[in-house]
PDB file of C-alpha atoms in Angstrom:
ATOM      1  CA  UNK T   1      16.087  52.849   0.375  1.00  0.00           C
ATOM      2  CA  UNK T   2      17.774  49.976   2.226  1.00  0.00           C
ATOM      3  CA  UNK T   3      15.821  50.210   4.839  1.00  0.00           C
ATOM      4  CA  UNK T   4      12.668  50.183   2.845  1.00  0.00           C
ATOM      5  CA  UNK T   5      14.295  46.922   1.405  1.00  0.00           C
ATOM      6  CA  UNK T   6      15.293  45.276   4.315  1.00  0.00           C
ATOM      7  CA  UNK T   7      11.616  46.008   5.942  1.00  0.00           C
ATOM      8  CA  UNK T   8       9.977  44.328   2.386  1.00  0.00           C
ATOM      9  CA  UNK T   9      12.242  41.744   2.686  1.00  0.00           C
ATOM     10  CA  UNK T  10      11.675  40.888   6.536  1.00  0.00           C
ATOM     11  CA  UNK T  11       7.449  41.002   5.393  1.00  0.00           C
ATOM     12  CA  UNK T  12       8.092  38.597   2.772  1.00  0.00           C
ATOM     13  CA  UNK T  13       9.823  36.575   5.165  1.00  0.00           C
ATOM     14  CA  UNK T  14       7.257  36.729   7.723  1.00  0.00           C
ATOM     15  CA  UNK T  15       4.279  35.999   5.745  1.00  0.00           C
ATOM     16  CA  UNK T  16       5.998  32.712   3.504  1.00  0.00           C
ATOM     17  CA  UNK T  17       6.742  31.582   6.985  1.00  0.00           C
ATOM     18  CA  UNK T  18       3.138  32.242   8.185  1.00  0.00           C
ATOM     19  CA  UNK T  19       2.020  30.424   4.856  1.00  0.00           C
ATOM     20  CA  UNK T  20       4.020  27.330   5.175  1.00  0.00           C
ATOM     21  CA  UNK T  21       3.069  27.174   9.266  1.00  0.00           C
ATOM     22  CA  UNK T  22      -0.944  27.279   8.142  1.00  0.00           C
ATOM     23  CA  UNK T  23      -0.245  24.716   5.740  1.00  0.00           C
ATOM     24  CA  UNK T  24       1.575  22.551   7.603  1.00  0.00           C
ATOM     25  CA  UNK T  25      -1.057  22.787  10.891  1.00  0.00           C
ATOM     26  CA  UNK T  26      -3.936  21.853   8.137  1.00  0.00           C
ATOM     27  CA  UNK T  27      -2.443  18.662   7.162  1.00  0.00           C
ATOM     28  CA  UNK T  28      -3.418  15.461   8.395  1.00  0.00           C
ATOM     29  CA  UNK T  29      -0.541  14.405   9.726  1.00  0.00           C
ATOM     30  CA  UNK T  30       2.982  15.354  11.003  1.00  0.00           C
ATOM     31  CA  UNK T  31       5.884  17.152   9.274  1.00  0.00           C
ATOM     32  CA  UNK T  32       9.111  16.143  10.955  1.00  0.00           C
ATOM     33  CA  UNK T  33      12.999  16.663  10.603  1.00  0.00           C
ATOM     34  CA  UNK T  34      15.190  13.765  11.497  1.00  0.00           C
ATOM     35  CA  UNK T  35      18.335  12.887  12.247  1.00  0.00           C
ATOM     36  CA  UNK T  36      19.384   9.139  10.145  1.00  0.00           C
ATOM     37  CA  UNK T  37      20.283   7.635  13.502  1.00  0.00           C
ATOM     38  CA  UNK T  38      19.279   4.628  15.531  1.00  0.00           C
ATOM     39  CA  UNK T  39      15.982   5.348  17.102  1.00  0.00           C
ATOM     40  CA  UNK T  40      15.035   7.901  14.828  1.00  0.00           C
ATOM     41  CA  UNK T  41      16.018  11.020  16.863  1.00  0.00           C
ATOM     42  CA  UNK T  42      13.341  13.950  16.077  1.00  0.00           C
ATOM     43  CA  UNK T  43      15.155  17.313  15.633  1.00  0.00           C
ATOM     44  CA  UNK T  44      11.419  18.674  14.713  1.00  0.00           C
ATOM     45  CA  UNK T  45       7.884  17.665  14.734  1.00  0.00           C
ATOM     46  CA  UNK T  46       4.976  19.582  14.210  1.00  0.00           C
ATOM     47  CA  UNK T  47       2.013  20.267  16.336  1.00  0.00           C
ATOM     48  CA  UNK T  48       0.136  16.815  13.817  1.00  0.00           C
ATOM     49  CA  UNK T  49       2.039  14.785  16.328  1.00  0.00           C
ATOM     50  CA  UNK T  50      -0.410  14.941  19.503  1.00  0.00           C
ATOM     51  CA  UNK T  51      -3.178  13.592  17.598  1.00  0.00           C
ATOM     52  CA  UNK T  52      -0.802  11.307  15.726  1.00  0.00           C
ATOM     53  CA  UNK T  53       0.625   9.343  18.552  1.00  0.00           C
ATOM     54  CA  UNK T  54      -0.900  10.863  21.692  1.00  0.00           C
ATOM     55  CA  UNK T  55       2.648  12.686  22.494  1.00  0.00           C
ATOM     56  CA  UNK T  56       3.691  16.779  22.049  1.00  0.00           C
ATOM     57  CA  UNK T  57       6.087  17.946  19.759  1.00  0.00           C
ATOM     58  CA  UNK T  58       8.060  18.715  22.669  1.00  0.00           C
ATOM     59  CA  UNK T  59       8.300  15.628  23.973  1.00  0.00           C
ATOM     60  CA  UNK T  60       9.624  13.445  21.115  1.00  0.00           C
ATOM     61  CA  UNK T  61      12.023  16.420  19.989  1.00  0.00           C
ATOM     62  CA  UNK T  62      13.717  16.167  23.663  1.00  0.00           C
ATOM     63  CA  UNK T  63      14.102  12.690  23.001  1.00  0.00           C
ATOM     64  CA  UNK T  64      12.199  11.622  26.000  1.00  0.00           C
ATOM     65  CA  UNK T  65       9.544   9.451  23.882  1.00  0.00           C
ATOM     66  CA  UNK T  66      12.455   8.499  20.859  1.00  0.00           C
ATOM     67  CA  UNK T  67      10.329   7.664  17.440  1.00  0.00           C
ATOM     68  CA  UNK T  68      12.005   4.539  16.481  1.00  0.00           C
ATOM     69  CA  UNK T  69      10.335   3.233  20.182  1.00  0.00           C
ATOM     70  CA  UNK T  70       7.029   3.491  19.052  1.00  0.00           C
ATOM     71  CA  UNK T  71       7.463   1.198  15.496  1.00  0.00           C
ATOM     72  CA  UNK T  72       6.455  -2.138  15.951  1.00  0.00           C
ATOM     73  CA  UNK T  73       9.582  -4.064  16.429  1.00  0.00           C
ATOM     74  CA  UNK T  74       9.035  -6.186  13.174  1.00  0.00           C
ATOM     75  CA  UNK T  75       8.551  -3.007  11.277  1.00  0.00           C
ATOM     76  CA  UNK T  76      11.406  -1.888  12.363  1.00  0.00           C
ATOM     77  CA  UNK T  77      13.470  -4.646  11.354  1.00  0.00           C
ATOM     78  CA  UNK T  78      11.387  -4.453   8.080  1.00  0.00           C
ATOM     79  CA  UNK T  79      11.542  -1.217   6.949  1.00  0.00           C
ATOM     80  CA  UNK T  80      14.949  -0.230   8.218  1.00  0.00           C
ATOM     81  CA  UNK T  81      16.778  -1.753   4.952  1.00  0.00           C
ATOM     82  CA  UNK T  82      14.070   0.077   2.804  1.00  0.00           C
ATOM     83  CA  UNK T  83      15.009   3.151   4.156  1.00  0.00           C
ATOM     84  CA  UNK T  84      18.492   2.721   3.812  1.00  0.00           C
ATOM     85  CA  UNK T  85      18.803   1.583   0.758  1.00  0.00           C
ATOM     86  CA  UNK T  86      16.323   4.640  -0.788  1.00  0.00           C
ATOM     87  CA  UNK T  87      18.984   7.026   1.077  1.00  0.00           C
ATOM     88  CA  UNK T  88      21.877   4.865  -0.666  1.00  0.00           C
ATOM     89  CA  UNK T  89      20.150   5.580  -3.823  1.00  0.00           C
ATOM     90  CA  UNK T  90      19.384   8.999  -3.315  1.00  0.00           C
ATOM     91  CA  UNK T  91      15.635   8.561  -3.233  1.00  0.00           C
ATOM     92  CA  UNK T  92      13.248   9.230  -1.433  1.00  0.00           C
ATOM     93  CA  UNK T  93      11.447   6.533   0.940  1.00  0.00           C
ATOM     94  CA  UNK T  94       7.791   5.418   1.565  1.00  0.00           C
ATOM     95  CA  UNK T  95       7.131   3.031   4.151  1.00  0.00           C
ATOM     96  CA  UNK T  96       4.264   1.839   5.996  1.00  0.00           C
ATOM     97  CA  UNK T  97       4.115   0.592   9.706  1.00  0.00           C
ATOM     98  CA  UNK T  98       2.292  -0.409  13.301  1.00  0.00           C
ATOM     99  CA  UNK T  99       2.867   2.186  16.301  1.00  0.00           C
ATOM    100  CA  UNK T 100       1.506   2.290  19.415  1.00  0.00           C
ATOM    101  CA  UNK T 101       0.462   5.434  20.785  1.00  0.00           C
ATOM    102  CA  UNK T 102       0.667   6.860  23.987  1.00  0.00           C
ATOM    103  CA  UNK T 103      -2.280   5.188  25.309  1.00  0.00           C
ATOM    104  CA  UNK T 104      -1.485   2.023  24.107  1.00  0.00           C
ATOM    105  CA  UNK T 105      -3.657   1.624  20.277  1.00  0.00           C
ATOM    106  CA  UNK T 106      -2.094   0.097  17.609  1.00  0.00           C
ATOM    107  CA  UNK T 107      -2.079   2.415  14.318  1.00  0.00           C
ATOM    108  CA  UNK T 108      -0.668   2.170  10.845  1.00  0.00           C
ATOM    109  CA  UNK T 109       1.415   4.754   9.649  1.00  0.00           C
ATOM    110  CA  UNK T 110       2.398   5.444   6.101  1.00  0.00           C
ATOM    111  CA  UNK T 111       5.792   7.976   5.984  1.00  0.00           C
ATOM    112  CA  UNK T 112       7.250   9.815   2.808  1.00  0.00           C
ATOM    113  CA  UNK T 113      10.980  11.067   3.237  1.00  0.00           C
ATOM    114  CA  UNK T 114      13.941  11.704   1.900  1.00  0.00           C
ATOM    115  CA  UNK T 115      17.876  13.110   3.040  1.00  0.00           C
ATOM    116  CA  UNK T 116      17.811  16.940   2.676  1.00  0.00           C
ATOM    117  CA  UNK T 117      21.101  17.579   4.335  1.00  0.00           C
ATOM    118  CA  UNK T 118      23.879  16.217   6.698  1.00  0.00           C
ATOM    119  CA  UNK T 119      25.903  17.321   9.904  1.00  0.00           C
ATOM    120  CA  UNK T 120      28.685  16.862  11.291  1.00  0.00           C
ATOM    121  CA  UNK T 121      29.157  15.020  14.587  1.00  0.00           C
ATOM    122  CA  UNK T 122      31.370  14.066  17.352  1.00  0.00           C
ATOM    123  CA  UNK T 123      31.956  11.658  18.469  1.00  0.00           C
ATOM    124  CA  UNK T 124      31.782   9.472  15.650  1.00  0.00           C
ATOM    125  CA  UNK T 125      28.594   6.928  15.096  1.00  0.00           C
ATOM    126  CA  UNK T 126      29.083   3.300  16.095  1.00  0.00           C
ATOM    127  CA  UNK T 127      29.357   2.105  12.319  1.00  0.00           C
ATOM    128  CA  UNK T 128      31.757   5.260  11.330  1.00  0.00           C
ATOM    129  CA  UNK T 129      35.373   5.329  11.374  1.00  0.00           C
ATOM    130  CA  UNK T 130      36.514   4.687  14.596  1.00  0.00           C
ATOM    131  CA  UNK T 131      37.896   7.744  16.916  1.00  0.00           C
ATOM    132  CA  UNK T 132      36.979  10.377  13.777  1.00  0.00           C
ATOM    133  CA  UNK T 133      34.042  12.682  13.215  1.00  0.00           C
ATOM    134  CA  UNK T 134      31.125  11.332  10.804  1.00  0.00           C
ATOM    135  CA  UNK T 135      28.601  13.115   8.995  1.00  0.00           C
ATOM    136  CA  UNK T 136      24.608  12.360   9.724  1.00  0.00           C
ATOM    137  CA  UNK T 137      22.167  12.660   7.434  1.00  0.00           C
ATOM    138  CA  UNK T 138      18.893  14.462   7.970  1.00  0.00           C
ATOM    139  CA  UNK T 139      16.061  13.269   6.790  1.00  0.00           C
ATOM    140  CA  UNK T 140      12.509  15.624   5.893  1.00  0.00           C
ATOM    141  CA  UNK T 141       9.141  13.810   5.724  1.00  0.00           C
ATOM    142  CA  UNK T 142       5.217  13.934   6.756  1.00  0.00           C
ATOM    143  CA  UNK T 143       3.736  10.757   8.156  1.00  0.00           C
ATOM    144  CA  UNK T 144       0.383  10.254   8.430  1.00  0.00           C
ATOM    145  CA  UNK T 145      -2.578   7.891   9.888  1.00  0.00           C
ATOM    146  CA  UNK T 146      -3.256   5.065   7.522  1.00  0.00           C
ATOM    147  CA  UNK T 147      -5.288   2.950  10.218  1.00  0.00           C
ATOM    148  CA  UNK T 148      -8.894   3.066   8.134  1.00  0.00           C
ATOM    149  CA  UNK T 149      -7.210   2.082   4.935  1.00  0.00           C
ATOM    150  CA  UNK T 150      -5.415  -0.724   6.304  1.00  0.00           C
ATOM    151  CA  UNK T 151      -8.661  -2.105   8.441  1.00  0.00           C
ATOM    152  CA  UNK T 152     -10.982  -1.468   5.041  1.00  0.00           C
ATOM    153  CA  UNK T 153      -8.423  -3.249   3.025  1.00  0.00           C
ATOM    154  CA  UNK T 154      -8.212  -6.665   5.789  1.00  0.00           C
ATOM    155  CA  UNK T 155     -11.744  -6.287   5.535  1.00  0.00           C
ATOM    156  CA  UNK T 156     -12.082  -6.792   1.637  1.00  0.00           C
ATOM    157  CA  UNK T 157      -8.868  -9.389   2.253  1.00  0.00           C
ATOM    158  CA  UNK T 158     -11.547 -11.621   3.903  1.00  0.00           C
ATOM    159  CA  UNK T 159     -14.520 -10.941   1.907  1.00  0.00           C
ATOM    160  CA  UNK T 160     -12.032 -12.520  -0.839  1.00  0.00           C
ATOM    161  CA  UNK T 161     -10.950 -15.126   0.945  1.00  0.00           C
ATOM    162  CA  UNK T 162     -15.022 -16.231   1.791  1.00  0.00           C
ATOM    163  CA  UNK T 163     -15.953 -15.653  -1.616  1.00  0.00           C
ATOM    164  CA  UNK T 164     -13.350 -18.000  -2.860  1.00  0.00           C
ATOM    165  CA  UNK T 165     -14.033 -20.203  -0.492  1.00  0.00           C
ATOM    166  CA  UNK T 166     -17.619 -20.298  -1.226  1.00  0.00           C
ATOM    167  CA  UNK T 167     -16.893 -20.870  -4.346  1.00  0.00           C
ATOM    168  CA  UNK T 168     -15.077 -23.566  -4.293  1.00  0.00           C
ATOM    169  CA  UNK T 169     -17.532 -25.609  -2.281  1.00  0.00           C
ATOM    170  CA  UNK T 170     -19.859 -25.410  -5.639  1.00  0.00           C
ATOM    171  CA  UNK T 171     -20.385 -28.393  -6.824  1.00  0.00           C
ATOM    172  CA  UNK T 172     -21.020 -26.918 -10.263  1.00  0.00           C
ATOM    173  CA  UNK T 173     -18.429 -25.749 -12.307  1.00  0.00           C
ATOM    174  CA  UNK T 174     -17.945 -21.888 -11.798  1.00  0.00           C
ATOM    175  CA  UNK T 175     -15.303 -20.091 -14.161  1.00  0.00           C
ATOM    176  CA  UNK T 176     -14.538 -16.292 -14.824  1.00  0.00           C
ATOM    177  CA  UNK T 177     -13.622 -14.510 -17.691  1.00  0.00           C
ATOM    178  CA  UNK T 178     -13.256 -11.654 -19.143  1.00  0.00           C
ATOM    179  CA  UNK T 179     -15.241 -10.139 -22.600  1.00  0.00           C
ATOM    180  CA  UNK T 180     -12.269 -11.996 -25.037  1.00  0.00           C
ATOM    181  CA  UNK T 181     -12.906 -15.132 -22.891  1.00  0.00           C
ATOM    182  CA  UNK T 182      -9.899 -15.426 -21.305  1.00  0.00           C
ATOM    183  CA  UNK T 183     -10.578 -17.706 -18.046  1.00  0.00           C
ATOM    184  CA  UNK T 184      -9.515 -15.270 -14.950  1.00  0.00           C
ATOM    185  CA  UNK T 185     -11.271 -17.266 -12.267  1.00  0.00           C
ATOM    186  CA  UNK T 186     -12.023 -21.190 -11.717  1.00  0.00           C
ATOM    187  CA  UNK T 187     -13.109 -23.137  -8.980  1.00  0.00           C
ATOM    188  CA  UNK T 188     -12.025 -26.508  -7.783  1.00  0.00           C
ATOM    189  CA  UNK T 189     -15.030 -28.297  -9.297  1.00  0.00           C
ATOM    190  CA  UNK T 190     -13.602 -27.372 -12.898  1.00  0.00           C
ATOM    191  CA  UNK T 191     -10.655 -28.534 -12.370  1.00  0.00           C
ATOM    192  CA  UNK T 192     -12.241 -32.124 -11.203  1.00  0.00           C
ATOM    193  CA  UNK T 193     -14.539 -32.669 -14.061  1.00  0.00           C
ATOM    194  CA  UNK T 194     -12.375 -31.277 -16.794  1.00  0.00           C
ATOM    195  CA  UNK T 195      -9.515 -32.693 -16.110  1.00  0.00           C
ATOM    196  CA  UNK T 196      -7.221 -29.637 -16.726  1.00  0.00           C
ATOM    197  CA  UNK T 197      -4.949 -28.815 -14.224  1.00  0.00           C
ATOM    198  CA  UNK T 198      -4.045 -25.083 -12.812  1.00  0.00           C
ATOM    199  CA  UNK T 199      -1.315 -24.289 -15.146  1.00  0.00           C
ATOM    200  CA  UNK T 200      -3.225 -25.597 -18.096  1.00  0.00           C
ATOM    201  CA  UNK T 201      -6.359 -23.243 -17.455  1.00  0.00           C
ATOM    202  CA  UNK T 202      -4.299 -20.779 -16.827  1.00  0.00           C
ATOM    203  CA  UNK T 203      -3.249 -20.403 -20.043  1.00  0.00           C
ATOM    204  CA  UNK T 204      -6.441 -21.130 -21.510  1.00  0.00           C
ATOM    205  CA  UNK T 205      -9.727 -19.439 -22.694  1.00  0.00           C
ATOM    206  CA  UNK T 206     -13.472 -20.074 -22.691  1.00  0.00           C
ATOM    207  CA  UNK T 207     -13.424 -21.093 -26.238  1.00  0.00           C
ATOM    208  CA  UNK T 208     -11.163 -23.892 -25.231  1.00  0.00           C
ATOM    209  CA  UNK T 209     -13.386 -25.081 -23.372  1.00  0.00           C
ATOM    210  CA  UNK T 210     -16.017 -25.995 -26.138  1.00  0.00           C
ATOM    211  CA  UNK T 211     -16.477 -27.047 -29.441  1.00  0.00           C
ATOM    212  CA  UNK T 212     -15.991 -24.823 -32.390  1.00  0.00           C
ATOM    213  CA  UNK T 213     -19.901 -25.368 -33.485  1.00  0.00           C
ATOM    214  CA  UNK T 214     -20.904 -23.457 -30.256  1.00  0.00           C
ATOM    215  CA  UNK T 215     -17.932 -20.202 -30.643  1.00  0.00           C
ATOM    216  CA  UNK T 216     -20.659 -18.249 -31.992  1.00  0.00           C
ATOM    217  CA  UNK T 217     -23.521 -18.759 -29.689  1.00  0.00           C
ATOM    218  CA  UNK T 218     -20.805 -18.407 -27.052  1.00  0.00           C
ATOM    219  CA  UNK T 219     -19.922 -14.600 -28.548  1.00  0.00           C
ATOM    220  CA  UNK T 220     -23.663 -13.794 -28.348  1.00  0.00           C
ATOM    221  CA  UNK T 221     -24.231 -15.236 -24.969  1.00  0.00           C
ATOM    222  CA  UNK T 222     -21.480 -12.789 -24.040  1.00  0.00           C
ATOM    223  CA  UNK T 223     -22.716 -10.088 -25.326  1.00  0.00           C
ATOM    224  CA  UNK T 224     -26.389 -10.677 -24.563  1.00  0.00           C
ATOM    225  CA  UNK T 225     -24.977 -11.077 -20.969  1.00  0.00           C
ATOM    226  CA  UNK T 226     -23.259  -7.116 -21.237  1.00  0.00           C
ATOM    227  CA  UNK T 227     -26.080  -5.983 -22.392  1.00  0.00           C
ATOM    228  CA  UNK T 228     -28.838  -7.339 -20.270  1.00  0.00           C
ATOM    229  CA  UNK T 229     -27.068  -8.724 -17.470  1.00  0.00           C
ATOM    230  CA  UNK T 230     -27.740 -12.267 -17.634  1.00  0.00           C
ATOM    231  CA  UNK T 231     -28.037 -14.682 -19.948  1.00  0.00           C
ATOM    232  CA  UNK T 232     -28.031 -19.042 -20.286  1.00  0.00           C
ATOM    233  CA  UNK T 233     -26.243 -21.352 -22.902  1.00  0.00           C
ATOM    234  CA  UNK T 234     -26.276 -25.371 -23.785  1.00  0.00           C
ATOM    235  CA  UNK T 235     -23.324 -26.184 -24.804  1.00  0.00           C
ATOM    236  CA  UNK T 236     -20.784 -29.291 -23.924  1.00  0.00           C
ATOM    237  CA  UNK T 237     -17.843 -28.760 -22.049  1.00  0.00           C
ATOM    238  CA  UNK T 238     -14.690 -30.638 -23.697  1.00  0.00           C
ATOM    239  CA  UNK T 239     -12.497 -32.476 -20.963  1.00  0.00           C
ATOM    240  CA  UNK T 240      -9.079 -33.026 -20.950  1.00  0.00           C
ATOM    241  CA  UNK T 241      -9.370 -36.289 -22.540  1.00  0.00           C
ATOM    242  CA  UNK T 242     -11.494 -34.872 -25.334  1.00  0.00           C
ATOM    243  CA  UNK T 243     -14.679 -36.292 -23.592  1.00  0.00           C
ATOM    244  CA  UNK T 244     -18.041 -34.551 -23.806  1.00  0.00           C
ATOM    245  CA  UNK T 245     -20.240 -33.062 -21.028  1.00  0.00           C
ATOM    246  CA  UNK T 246     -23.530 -31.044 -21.351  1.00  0.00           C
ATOM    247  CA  UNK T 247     -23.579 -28.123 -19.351  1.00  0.00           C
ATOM    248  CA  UNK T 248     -26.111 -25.168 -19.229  1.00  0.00           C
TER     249      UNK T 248
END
């Protein structure tokens, strides 16, 4: 009977191990273990990290090709204190960064993580107690490629940046707002021929903007706009110094 156990035991074993290796092989991305010293030092990597970084698992976990070499240097300095402090807190991390790979690309990274144990070492760490033996904490995480996300979202960073600048070159008045007609949006032409400044509109709405006579034709507009997708209004604009301007 206790060998019968031992063997059902020793199956289980075997095939939550095979599980968790076929899991961790289909991710996109590498599962590492790590010790929470300078450069990062990679106890384990999975097989992710080849097409990760262009290195084997092998080589980073002999500390021939250390992790913390391959952050960009101002990442390093950046997310260094993030880390710490999550680890501090007993929490885990998320961080994003630049590498460069093997054969020399630049990639973002995004990494999850967090302390599952510590060790004991000797000789102590440079910031421990001098002369005494220090504990290290290992950290557990997956990184993976974030490079697409990061190039979409520079991408939409500058469509932004031309749309605003395009519209600010209107020489109509151009304002946004949402279906209460709160003013999101406004471009520098408003600004010049009403008179408001920023921090005014900013606290402002469309009905502000024009007399009470027109709030209703305003409403409809709105709506009529929703439900057709366009629409035109007459109505005056009221500057800042309670002046009077005709605007379609």
């Amino acid at each position: 009977r206790r060998a019968v156990g031992e063997s059902r035991a020793k199956s289980a074993l075997q095939e939550s191990e095979r599980q968790l290796s076929t899991l961790i092989s289909n991710l996109p991305g590498m599962v590492y273990r790590a010790r929470n010293e300078p450069g990062w030092p990679m106890e384990f990597v999975s097989d992710g990290a080849r097409e990760l970084v262009g290195y084997d698992a092998e080589t980073i976990e002999s500390g021939e090709v250390m992790w913390g070499s391959l952050i960009d240097e101002a990442d390093a300095d950046r997310i260094g204190p993030q880390v710490q402090a999550s680890i501090r807190a007993g929490e885990p991390f998320e961080v994003s960064y630049r590498v460069r790979t093997a054969d020399g690309e630049r990639r973002w990274l995004w990494e999850r993580g967090r302390v599952v144990d510590s060790v004991r070492t000797s000789p102590a760490r440079p910031d421990g107690p001098g002369g005494s033996v220090d504990d290290v904490e290992l950290l557990e995480g997956f990184i993976t490629d974030i490079t697409a996300r990061k190039e979409r979202e520079r991408e939409l960073e500058r469509e932004r940046e031309f749309t605003e600048s395009l519209v600010d070159t209107l020489g109509d008045v151009f304002y946004l707002v949402n279906l209460d007609g709160e003013l999101l949006r406004w471009n520098d032409t408003a600004t010049a021929v009403l008179g408001y400044s920023e921090e005014e509109l900013s606290t402002m709405t469309a009905f502000d903007l024009i007399p009470e006579p027109f709030h209703a034709d305003v409403t409809e507009t709105i709506e009529r706009t929703v439900q057709t997708g366009q629409s035109t209004l007459e109505a005056p604009l009221v500057t800042s110094d309670g002046e009077r301007i005709r605007h379609e």
